[in-house]
Amino acid sequence: MELDDTNSAEGLTLEGAEIQLDMEGEAGLAIAKKTLVGRILTDKALNRVAVKEILAQAWRLNEELKIFDMGPNVFLFYFYESKQVKMVLEDGPRYVMGHILSLQN
């Protein structure tokens, strides 16, 4: 798993709370298919590093996942293959540290 502070990955750039995708041709569509945004539903700010480690371990994607911190309890997940996105959406987990994890692609 890569905890990313550079705010970029293969045509994906994060600036503040705004996500910019390089949408040229099929490359942009391919990036979108490998990206999820997740929000942990709680008013309490959770430990970002712990959340990232828990999810990477739960999804068994330690080396195949980039996690970007988008704000309090909001994360962008960039997977290396679109089938990993499908697996995460189908298999969960649905809770992190006792709080609901909401995912959208």
Short mmCIF file of C-alpha atoms in Angstrom, two decimals:
data_model
loop_
_atom_site.label_atom_id
_atom_site.label_comp_id
_atom_site.label_asym_id
_atom_site.label_seq_id
_atom_site.Cartn_x
_atom_site.Cartn_y
_atom_site.Cartn_z
CA MET A 1 0.00 0.00 0.00
CA GLU A 2 1.23 3.42 -0.78
CA LEU A 3 0.26 6.25 1.54
CA ASP A 4 0.48 9.11 -0.87
CA ASP A 5 1.45 12.67 -0.03
CA THR A 6 2.16 13.70 -3.63
CA ASN A 7 -1.54 13.93 -4.53
CA SER A 8 -1.11 12.36 -7.96
CA ALA A 9 -1.29 8.98 -9.67
CA GLU A 10 -1.28 8.11 -13.35
CA GLY A 11 -3.44 10.95 -14.73
CA LEU A 12 -5.14 11.68 -11.40
CA THR A 13 -4.42 14.93 -9.54
CA LEU A 14 -5.81 16.12 -6.23
CA GLU A 15 -5.90 19.80 -5.36
CA GLY A 16 -7.56 20.53 -2.05
CA ALA A 17 -10.96 18.86 -2.12
CA GLU A 18 -11.08 18.89 -5.92
CA ILE A 19 -10.27 15.80 -7.96
CA GLN A 20 -9.00 16.32 -11.48
CA LEU A 21 -8.86 13.46 -13.96
CA ASP A 22 -6.96 13.54 -17.21
CA MET A 23 -9.96 12.49 -19.32
CA GLU A 24 -8.25 12.20 -22.70
CA GLY A 25 -9.81 9.31 -24.59
CA GLU A 26 -10.11 5.97 -22.92
CA ALA A 27 -7.31 6.69 -20.43
CA GLY A 28 -9.59 8.91 -18.32
CA LEU A 29 -12.34 6.31 -18.34
CA ALA A 30 -9.84 3.65 -17.28
CA ILE A 31 -8.73 5.80 -14.32
CA ALA A 32 -12.32 6.44 -13.26
CA LYS A 33 -13.03 2.70 -13.29
CA LYS A 34 -10.14 2.15 -10.88
CA THR A 35 -11.09 4.85 -8.39
CA LEU A 36 -13.40 4.95 -5.36
CA VAL A 37 -14.20 7.74 -2.93
CA GLY A 38 -14.90 6.66 0.61
CA ARG A 39 -16.29 8.49 3.61
CA ILE A 40 -16.40 7.17 7.14
CA LEU A 41 -19.66 8.31 8.68
CA THR A 42 -18.77 9.86 12.02
CA ASP A 43 -18.32 13.35 13.43
CA LYS A 44 -15.18 12.17 15.20
CA ALA A 45 -11.95 12.67 13.21
CA LEU A 46 -10.34 9.24 12.93
CA ASN A 47 -6.62 8.53 12.73
CA ARG A 48 -5.89 8.72 8.98
CA VAL A 49 -2.87 6.44 9.05
CA ALA A 50 -4.74 3.77 11.03
CA VAL A 51 -7.74 3.93 8.66
CA LYS A 52 -5.47 3.54 5.62
CA GLU A 53 -3.65 0.57 7.15
CA ILE A 54 -6.87 -1.15 8.25
CA LEU A 55 -8.45 -0.88 4.79
CA ALA A 56 -5.35 -1.93 2.87
CA GLN A 57 -5.04 -5.02 5.08
CA ALA A 58 -8.75 -5.83 4.93
CA TRP A 59 -8.74 -5.60 1.14
CA ARG A 60 -5.44 -7.53 0.92
CA LEU A 61 -4.09 -4.95 -1.53
CA ASN A 62 -1.06 -3.64 0.35
CA GLU A 63 1.11 -3.12 -2.73
CA GLU A 64 -1.70 -2.52 -5.23
CA LEU A 65 -3.51 0.44 -3.68
CA LYS A 66 -2.91 4.17 -3.42
CA ILE A 67 -4.85 5.99 -0.74
CA PHE A 68 -5.22 9.77 -0.80
CA ASP A 69 -6.44 11.75 2.20
CA MET A 70 -9.17 14.12 1.00
CA GLY A 71 -10.17 15.61 4.34
CA PRO A 72 -11.58 14.49 7.67
CA ASN A 73 -12.68 10.86 7.19
CA VAL A 74 -12.77 11.20 3.38
CA PHE A 75 -10.39 9.18 1.21
CA LEU A 76 -9.78 8.53 -2.47
CA PHE A 77 -8.76 4.96 -3.30
CA TYR A 78 -6.88 4.28 -6.53
CA PHE A 79 -6.63 0.61 -7.48
CA TYR A 80 -4.33 -0.90 -10.09
CA GLU A 81 -7.11 -3.01 -11.63
CA SER A 82 -10.84 -2.32 -12.03
CA LYS A 83 -11.65 -5.86 -10.82
CA GLN A 84 -10.25 -4.82 -7.42
CA VAL A 85 -12.84 -2.04 -7.24
CA LYS A 86 -15.61 -4.56 -7.88
CA MET A 87 -14.21 -6.89 -5.21
CA VAL A 88 -14.08 -4.08 -2.62
CA LEU A 89 -17.64 -2.94 -3.42
CA GLU A 90 -18.97 -6.50 -3.16
CA ASP A 91 -16.96 -7.81 -0.21
CA GLY A 92 -16.49 -4.79 2.04
CA PRO A 93 -15.67 -4.14 4.81
CA ARG A 94 -18.65 -1.91 5.48
CA TYR A 95 -17.33 -0.66 8.83
CA VAL A 96 -14.02 0.91 9.89
CA MET A 97 -13.18 1.33 13.56
CA GLY A 98 -16.86 0.77 14.38
CA HIS A 99 -18.15 3.36 11.89
CA ILE A 100 -19.93 2.91 8.54
CA LEU A 101 -17.75 3.21 5.43
CA SER A 102 -19.64 4.66 2.46
CA LEU A 103 -18.01 4.02 -0.94
CA GLN A 104 -18.85 5.53 -4.34
CA ASN A 105 -17.25 5.18 -7.73
#
